[in-house]
XYZ file of C-alpha atoms in Angstrom:
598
model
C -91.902 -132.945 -6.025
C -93.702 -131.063 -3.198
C -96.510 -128.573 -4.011
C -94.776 -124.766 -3.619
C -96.191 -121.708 -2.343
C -97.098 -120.698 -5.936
C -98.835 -124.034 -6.449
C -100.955 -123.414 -3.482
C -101.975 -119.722 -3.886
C -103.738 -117.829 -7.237
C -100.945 -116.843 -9.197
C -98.772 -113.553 -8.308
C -97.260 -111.086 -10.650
C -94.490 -111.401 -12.253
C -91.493 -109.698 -10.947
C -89.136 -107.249 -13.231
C -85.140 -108.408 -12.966
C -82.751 -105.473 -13.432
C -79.169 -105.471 -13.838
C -77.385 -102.563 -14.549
C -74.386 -100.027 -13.464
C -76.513 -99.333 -9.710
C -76.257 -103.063 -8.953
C -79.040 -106.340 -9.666
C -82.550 -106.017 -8.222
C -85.860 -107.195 -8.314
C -88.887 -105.207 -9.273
C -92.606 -106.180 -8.099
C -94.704 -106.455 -11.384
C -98.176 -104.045 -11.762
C -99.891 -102.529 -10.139
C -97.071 -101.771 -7.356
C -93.652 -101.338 -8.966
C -92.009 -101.170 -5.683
C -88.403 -102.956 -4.998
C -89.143 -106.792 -3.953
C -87.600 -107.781 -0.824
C -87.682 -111.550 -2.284
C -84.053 -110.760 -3.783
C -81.649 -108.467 -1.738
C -80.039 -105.658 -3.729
C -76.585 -107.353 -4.885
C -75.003 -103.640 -5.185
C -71.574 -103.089 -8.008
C -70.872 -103.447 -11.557
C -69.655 -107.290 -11.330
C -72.637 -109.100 -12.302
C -72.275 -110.105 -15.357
C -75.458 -112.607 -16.073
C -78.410 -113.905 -14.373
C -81.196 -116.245 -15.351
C -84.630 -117.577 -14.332
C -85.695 -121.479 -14.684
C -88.642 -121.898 -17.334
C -91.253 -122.148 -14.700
C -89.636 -118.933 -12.402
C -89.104 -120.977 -9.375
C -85.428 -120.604 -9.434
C -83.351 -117.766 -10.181
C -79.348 -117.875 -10.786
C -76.933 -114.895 -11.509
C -73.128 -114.336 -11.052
C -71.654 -111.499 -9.048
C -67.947 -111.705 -10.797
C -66.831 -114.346 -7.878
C -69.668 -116.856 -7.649
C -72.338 -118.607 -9.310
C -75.920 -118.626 -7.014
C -78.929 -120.393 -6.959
C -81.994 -119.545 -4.435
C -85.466 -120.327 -4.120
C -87.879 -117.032 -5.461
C -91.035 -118.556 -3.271
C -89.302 -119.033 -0.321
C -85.700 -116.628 -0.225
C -83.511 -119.831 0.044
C -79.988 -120.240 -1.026
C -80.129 -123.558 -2.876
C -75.974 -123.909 -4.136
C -72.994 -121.177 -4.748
C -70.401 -122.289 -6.999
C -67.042 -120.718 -7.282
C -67.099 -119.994 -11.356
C -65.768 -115.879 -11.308
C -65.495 -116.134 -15.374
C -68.974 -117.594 -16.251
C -70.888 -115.304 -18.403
C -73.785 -117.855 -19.589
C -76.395 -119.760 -17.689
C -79.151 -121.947 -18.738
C -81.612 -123.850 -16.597
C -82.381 -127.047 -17.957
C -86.882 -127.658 -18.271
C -87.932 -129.256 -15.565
C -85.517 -127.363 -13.129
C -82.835 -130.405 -13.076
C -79.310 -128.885 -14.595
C -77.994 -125.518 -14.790
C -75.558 -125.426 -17.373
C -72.824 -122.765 -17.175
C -70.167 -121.352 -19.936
C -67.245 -119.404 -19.614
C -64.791 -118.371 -22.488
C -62.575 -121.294 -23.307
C -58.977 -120.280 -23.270
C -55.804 -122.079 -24.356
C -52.419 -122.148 -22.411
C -49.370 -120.324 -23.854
C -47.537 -123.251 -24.779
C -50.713 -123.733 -27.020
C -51.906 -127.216 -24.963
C -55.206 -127.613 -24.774
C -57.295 -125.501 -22.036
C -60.091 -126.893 -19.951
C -63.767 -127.971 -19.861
C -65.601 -124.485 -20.398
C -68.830 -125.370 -20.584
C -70.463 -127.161 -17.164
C -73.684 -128.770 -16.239
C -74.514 -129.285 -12.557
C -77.006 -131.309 -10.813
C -79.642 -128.781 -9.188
C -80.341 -130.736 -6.206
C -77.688 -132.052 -4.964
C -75.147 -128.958 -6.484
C -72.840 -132.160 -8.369
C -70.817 -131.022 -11.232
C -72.755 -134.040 -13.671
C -70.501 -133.300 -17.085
C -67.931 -130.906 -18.200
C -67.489 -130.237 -22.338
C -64.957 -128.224 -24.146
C -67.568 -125.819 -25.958
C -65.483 -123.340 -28.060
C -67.879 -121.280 -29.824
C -70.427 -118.672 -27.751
C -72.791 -119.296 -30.349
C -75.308 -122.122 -29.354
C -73.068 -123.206 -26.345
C -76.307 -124.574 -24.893
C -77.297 -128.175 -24.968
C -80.837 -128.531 -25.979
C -83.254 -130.289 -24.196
C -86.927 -131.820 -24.751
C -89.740 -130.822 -22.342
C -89.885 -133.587 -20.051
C -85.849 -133.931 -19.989
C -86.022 -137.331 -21.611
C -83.604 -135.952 -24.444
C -81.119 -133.377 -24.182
C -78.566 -132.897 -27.768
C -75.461 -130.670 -28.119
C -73.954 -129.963 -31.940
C -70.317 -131.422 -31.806
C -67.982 -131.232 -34.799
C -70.697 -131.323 -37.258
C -72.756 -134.210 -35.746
C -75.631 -133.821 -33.147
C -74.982 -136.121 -30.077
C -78.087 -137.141 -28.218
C -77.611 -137.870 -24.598
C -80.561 -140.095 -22.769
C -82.352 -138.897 -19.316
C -79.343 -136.674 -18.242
C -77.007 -139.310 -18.322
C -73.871 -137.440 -19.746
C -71.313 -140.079 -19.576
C -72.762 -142.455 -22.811
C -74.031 -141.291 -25.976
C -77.362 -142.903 -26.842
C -77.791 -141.336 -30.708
C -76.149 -139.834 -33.001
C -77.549 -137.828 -36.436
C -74.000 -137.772 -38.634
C -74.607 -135.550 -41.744
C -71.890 -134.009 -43.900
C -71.133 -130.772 -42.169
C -74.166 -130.402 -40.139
C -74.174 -126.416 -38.898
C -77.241 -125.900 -36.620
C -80.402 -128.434 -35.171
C -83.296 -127.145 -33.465
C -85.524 -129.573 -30.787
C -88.975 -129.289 -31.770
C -91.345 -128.326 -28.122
C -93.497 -130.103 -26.648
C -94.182 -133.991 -25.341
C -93.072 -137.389 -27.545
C -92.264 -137.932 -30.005
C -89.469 -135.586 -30.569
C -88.195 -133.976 -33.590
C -85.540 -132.172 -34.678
C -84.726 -130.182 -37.491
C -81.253 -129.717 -39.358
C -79.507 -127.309 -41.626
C -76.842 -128.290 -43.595
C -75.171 -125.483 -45.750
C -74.268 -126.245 -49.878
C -70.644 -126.129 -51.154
C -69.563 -126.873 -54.902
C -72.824 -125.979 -56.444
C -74.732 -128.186 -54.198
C -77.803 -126.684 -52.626
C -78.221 -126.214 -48.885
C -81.192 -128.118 -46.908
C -83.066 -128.142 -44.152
C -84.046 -131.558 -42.960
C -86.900 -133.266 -40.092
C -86.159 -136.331 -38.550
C -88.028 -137.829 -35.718
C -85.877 -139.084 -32.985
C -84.615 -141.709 -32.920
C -84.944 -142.492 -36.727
C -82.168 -141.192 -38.406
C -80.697 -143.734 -40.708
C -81.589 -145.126 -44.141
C -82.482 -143.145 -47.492
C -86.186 -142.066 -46.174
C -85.551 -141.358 -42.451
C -85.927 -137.820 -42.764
C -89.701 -136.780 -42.311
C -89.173 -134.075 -45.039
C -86.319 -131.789 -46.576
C -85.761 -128.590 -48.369
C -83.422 -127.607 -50.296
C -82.596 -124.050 -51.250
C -79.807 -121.745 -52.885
C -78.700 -118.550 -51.206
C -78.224 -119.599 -47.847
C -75.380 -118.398 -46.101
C -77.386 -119.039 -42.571
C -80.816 -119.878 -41.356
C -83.332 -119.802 -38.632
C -85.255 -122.349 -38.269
C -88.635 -121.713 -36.300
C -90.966 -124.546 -34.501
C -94.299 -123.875 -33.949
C -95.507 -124.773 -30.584
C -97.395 -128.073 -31.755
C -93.550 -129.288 -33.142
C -95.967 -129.816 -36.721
C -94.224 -127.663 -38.998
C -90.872 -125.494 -38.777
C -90.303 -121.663 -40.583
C -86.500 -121.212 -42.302
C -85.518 -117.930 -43.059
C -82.638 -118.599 -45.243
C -80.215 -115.419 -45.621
C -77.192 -114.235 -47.842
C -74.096 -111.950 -46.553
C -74.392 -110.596 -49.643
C -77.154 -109.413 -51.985
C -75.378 -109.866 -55.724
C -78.308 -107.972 -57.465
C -77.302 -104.821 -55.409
C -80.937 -104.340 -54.204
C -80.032 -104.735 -50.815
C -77.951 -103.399 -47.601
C -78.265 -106.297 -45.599
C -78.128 -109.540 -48.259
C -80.989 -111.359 -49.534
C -83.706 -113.341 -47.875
C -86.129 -115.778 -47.867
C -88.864 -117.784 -46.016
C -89.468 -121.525 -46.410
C -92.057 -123.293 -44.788
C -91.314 -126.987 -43.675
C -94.117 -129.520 -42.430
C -93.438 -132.828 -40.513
C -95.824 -134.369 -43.136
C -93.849 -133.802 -46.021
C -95.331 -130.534 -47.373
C -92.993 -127.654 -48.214
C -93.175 -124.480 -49.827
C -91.626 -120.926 -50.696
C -93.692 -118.451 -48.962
C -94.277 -115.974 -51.533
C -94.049 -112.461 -49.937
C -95.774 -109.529 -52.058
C -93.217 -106.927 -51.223
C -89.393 -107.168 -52.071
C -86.863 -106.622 -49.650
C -85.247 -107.931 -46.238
C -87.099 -110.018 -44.001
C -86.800 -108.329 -40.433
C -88.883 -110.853 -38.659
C -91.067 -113.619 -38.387
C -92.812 -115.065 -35.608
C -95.584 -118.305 -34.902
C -99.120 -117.689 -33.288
C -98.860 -119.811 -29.690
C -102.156 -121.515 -31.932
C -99.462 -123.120 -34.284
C -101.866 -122.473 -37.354
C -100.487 -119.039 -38.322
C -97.866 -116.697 -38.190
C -96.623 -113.015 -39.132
C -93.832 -112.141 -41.403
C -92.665 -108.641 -41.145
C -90.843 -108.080 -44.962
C -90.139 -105.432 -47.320
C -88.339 -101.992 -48.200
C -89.436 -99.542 -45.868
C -91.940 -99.045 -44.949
C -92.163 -102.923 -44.420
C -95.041 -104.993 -45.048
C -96.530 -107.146 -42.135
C -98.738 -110.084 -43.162
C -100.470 -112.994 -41.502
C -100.301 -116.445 -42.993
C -101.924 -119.915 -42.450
C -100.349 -123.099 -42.427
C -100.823 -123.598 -46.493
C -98.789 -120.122 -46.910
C -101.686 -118.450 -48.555
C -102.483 -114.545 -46.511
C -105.007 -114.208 -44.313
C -104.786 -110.447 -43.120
C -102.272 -107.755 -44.681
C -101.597 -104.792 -42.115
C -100.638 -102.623 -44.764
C -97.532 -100.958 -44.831
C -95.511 -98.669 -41.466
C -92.161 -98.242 -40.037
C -91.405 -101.674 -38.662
C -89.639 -104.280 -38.209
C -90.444 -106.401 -35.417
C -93.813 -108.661 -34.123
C -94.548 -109.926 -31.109
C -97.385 -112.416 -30.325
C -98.977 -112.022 -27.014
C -98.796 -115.666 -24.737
C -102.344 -116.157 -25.624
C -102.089 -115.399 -29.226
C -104.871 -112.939 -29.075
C -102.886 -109.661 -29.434
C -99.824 -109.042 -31.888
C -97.714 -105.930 -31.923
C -96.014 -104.859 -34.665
C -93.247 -102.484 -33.682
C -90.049 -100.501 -35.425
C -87.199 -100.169 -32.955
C -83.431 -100.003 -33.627
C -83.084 -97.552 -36.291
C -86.955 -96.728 -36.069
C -88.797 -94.353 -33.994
C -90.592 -96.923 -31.528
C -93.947 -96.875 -33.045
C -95.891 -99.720 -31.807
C -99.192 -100.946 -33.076
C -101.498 -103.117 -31.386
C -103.824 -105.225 -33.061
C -106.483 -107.685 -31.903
C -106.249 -110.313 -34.623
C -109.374 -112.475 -33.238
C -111.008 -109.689 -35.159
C -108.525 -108.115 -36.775
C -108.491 -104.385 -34.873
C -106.835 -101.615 -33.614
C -106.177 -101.562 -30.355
C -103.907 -98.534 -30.065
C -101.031 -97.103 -31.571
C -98.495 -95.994 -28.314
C -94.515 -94.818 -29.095
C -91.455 -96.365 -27.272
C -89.024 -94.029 -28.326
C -85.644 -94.985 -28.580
C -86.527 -98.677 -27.299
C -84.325 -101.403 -27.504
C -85.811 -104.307 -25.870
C -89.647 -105.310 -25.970
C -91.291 -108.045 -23.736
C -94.732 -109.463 -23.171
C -95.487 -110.077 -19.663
C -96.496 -113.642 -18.788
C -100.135 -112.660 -18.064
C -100.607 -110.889 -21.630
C -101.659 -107.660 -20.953
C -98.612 -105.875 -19.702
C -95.452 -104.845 -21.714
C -92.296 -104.113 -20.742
C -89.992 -101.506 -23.278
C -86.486 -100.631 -22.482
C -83.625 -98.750 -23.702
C -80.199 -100.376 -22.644
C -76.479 -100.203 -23.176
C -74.414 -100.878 -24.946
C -77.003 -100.488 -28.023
C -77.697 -96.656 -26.158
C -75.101 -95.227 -23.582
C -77.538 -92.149 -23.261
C -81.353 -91.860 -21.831
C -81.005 -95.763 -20.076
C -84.573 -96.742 -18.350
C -87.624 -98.641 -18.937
C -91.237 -98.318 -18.926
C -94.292 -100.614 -18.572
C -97.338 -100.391 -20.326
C -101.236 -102.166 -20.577
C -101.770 -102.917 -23.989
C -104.173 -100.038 -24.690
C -101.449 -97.672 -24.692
C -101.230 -96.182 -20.745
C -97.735 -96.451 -19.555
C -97.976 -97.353 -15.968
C -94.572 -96.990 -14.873
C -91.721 -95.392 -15.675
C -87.796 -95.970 -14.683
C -85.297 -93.558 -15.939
C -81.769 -94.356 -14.967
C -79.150 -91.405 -13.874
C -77.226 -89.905 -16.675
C -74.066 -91.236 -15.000
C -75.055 -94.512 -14.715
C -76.212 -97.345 -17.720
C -79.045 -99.990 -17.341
C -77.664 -103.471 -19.621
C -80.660 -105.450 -18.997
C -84.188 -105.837 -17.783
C -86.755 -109.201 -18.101
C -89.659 -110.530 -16.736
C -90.212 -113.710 -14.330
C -91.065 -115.952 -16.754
C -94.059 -118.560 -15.867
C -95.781 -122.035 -17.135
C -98.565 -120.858 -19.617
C -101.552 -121.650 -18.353
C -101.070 -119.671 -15.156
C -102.689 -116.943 -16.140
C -106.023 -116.996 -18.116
C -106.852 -115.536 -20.864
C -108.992 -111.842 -20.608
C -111.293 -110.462 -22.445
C -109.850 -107.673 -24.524
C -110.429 -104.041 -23.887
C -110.073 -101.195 -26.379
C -110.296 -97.816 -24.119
C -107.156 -96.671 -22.267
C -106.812 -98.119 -18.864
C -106.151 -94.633 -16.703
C -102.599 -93.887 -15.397
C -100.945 -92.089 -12.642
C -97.747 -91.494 -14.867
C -98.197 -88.044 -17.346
C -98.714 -88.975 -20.738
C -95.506 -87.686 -22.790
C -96.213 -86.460 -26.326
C -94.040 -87.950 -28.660
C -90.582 -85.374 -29.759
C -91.719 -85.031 -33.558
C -88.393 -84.391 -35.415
C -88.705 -81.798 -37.853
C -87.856 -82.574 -41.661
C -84.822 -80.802 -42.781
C -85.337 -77.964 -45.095
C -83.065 -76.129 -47.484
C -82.779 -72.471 -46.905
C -84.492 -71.132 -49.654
C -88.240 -73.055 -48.747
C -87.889 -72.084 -44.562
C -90.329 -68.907 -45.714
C -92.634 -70.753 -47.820
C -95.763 -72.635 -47.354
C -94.997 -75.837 -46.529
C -96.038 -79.085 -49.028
C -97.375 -82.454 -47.666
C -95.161 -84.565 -50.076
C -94.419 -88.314 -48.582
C -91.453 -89.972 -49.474
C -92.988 -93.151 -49.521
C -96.946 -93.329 -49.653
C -98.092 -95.552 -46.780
C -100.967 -98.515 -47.558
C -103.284 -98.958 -45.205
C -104.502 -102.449 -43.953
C -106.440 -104.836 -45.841
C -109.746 -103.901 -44.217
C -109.227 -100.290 -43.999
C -108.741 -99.906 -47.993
C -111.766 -98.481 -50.076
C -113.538 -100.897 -51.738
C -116.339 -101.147 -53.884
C -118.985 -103.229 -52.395
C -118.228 -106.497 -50.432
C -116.282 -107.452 -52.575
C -112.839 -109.959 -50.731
C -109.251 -109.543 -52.082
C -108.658 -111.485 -55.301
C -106.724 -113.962 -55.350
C -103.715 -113.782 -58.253
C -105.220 -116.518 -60.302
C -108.254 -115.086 -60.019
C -106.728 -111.462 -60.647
C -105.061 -112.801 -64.191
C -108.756 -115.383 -65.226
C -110.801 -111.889 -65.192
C -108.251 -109.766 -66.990
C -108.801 -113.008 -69.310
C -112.441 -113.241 -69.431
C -112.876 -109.227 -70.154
C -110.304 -109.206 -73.024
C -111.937 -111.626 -74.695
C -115.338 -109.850 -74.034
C -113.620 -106.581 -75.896
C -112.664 -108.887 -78.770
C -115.814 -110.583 -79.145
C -117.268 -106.958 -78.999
C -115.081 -105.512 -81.986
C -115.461 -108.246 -84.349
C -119.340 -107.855 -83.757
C -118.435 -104.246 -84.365
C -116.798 -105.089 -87.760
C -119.450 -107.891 -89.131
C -122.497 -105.317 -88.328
C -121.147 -102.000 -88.893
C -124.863 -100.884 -89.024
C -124.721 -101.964 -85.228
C -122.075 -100.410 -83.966
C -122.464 -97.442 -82.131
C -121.438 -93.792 -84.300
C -118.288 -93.057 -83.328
C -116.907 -89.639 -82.514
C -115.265 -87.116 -85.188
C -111.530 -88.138 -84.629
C -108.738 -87.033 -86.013
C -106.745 -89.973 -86.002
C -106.490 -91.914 -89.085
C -109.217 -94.506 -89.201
C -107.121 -97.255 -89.440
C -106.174 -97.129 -85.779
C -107.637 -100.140 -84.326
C -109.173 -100.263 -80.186
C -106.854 -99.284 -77.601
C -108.118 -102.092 -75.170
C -105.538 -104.610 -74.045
C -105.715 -108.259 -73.350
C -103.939 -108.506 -69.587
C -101.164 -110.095 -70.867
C -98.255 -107.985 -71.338
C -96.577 -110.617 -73.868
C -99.647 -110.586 -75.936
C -100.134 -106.554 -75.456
C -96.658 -106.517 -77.007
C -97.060 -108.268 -80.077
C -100.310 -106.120 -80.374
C -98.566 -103.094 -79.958
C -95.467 -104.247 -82.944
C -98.435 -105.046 -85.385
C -100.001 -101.154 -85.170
C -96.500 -99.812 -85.749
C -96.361 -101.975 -88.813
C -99.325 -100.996 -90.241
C -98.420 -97.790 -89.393
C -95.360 -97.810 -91.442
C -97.321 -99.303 -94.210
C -99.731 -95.950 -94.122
C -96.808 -93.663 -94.357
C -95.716 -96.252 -97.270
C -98.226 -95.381 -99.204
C -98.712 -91.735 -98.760
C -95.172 -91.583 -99.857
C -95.727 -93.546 -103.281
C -98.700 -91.039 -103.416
C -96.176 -87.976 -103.431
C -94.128 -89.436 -106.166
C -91.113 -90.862 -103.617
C -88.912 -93.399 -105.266
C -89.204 -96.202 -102.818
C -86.848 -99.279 -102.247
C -87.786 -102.428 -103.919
C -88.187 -104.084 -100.657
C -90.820 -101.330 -99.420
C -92.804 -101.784 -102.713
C -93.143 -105.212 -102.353
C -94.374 -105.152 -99.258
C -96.967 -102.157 -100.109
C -98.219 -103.791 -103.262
C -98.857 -107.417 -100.822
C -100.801 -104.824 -98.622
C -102.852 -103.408 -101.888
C -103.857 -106.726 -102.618
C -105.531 -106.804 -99.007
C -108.507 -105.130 -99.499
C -110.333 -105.539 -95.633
C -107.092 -105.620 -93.948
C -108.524 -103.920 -91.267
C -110.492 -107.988 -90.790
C -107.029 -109.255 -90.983
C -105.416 -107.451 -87.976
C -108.707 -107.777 -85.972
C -108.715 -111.666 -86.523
C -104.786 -111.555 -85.424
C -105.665 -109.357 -82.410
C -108.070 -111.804 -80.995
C -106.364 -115.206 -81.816
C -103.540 -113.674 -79.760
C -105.589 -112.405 -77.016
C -108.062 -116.114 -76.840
């Protein structure tokens, strides 16, 4: 291939697609926002999808009668196709295939319909393959990087097709009801991961092969195997060296949860797997890989959710506390993360520099339902669209700091369904220094609508309390701390509870060999029986502890009722009469106190 104009000049900014009820147009990126004569307006309420290719040379859409390809660099028409019902496209990496879906329908004799899902050759505008693809869901085919590979899931077996060549399978990985394979990214070898869901008791799994090795006993490069898993998502980083599954249930059975139960696995090509063990109970609303591919951020928890950053051996690096979110996004650099709460949430965003592990700023996208890094990693684009929100439709772009510097707002009569950058190859655009003041703005600041908390009528004329619901943690290097002192590890947590019980214990039984030693205690008015309060750490042994003082306890109320003449049961004066004989047995319970606690 040629050298284009984008190859040839510094790189240009990203243009902003939008297709809505007004029609589909282009937007140019920062700083000018103005409409881009690259695309012509295609005015009406009949397109129904549009896509760009991975690098954003070529951009496809449908306008309810056609399928069309151009060039962005250079305004050419490149194919139309006559395909009025297609509601999916997909460009295939390296610009090759677009593959097209439409909803497959059946005749009314109930024969069999026809080929829904297409894949055309690009250049010369071919139609290359035709499938019968029922299901929406994962209609793509996948395909590796460099196009060598290219896999589609077909009754429970993942066919592997060689160098576009649709007409001959070259591989196939058969396991017993296979649901849902993932390609790992990047160059050879390739990888893909598979989840296969349990029946009769049987556990589901998620296994790694690396293509093509997929028979014999030890083909697979490592599995996992897991309960509770009604569906997963399965996460490669961007090195293909180790895959995230969030396994989820429909249901939660202990009743703890709204939306079912889940959990994160990790999965290495290496072998190595593990339960990441998340501090906080509750859903898992998202989880996402550094573009570094040794860490990643798991947003978890009851609200207000937890957001945590791990390494590859699952252990936490940084804990952001707790907030009112449920989403993160990685910038393309890595540099910058933003942990957000949209949907049901307010749209408060915060932006962190996790180089060093910072504040950035803390700007509001209120009623947002869409969130997108732009390719060069300091702009962000936040909209609100329908159908998810019929009312207040628009957009906004912001810098990172928190300026918004430009805003859309779409007529009340009229509904915006979707808005996306131009996507581009990283590496384009370099990687900036970061900045922590605002970057200024011609658009006015709004201040954020703070909804007021409801209150009965009989408070409305009273002072008014600053109770929280839930009392928010702040993060890990914002908490008070005594000295220098890092985090402690739970091991570590449980050796030092150890180590200073069996300090006290040491301490008392010094206390009872030298009672000349020991310090005078205060005038009490407990009964001087009552041993030390300390505990040991453990709550089993604390227990046991605890059982022993109400037995002696008993004993001493025993005793002061054989003192007042009380007939007592032949049982209870057995017992006493063993404790007479005891003469320390004060020693006695001190000696059982610390065997339990050593």
């Amino acid at each position: 291939m040629g050298f284009s104009f984008r190859d040839k000049m510094a790189p240009s900014t990203p243009l902003l697609t939008v297709r809505g009820s007004e029609g589909l147009y282009m937007v140019n990126g920062p700083p000018h926002f103005t409409e881009s004569t690259l695309f012509p307006r295609e005015s009406g309420k009949n397109c129904k999808v549009y896509t760009f290719s991975k690098d954003g040379t070529l951009f496809a859409w449908g306008n309810g009668e056609k399928i069309n390809i151009i060039n962005v660099t250079n305004k050419g028409l490149r194919h139309s196709f006559d395909l009025p019902k297609a509601v999916c496209l997909e460009f295939s990496p390296k610009n090759t295939v677009l593959a097209t879906w439409q909803p497959y329908t059946t005749s009314k004799d109930g024969t069999a319909g026809v080929p829904n899902l297409q894949l055309y050759d690009v250049k010369t505008g071919t139609c290359l393959k035709s499938f019968i693809q029922k299901k929406m869901q994962n209609w793509c085919p996948s395909w590796s990087e460099d196009e060598t590979i290219c896999a589609r899931n077909v009754n429970n077996e993942v066919h592997f097709f060689e160098n576009n060549n649709f007409n001959t399978i070259a591989n196939k990985l058969h396991l017993q009801k296979i649901n849902d394979f993932v390609l790992s990214p990047g160059p050879q070898p390739y990888k893909v991961a598979v989840y296969v869901p349990g029946s009769k008791g049987a556990p589901s799994f998620v296994r790694l092969y690396q293509y093509p090795n997929f028979d014999g006993p030890h083909a697979a490069l490592a599995n996992k195997s897991f309960f509770k898993a009604d569906k997963v998502t399965m996460l490669w980083n961007k090195k293909a060296t180790a895959v995230l599954v969030i396994a989820s249930t429909d249901v939660d059975k202990t009743g703890a949860s709204y939306y079912g139960e889940q959990t994160l696995h990790y999965i290495a090509v290496n072998g190595e797997s593990a339960v990441v063990q998340l501090p906080k109970n509750g859903p898992i609303y998202d989880v996402v890989w550094n573009s570094s591919s040794t860490e990643f951020c798991a947003v978890y928890g009851f609200m207000p959710a937890k957001a945590t950053i791990f390494n590859l051996k699952c252990d936490p690096v940084f804990d952001f506390g707790t907030g009112p979110r449920n989403a993160a996004y990685y910038s393309p650099h890595g540099h910058i993360l933003v942990l957000a709460g949209f949907g049901n949430l307010r749209g408060q965003m915060e932006v962190w520099d996790v180089k060093n592990y910072k504040l950035i700023s803390k700007p509001v996208a209120s009623d947002s339902t869409y969130f997108a890094w732009c390719p060069d990693g300091e702009h962000i684009l936040t909209a609100t669209c329908a159908p998810r929100l019929r009312v207040n439709n628009g957009y906004k772009i912001w810098h990172y700091t928190g300026s918004v510097l430009h805003k859309h707002d779409v007529p009340s009569n009229a509904e915006l369904w979707q808005v996306s950058w131009q996507p581009f190859l990283d590496g384009i655009f370099p990687a900036k220094t970061i900045t922590y003041q605002a970057v200024p703005s011609d658009v006015p600041s709004e201040e954020p609508k703070v909804a007021t908390a409801y209150r009965p009528p009989a408070l409305r004329n009273k002072p008014i309390t600053n109770s929280k619901l839930h009392e928010e943690e702040p993060p890990q290097n914002m908490k008070p701390q005594a000295g220098n002192d890092k985090p402690l590890s739970k091991t570590a947590l449980k050796n030092q509870r150890k180590h200073e019980a069996k300090k006290a214990a040491k301490q008392e039984a010094r206390n009872e060999k030298s009672p000349d030693l020991a310090p005078t205690p205060a005038p009490q008015s407990t009964p001087q029986n009552t041993i030390s309060q300390s505990t040991s750490g453990d709550p089993e042994v604390d227990k046991k502890i605890k059982n022993l003082k109400k037995k002696l306890k008993a004993i001493e109320q025993l005793k002061e009722q054989a003192a007042a003449g009380k007939q007592l049961e032949k049982n209870q004066v057995i017992f006493t009469c063993f404790i007479r004989t005891c003469s320390h047995y004060h020693s006695s319970l001190f000696i059982i106190h610390n065997h339990l606690i050593k």
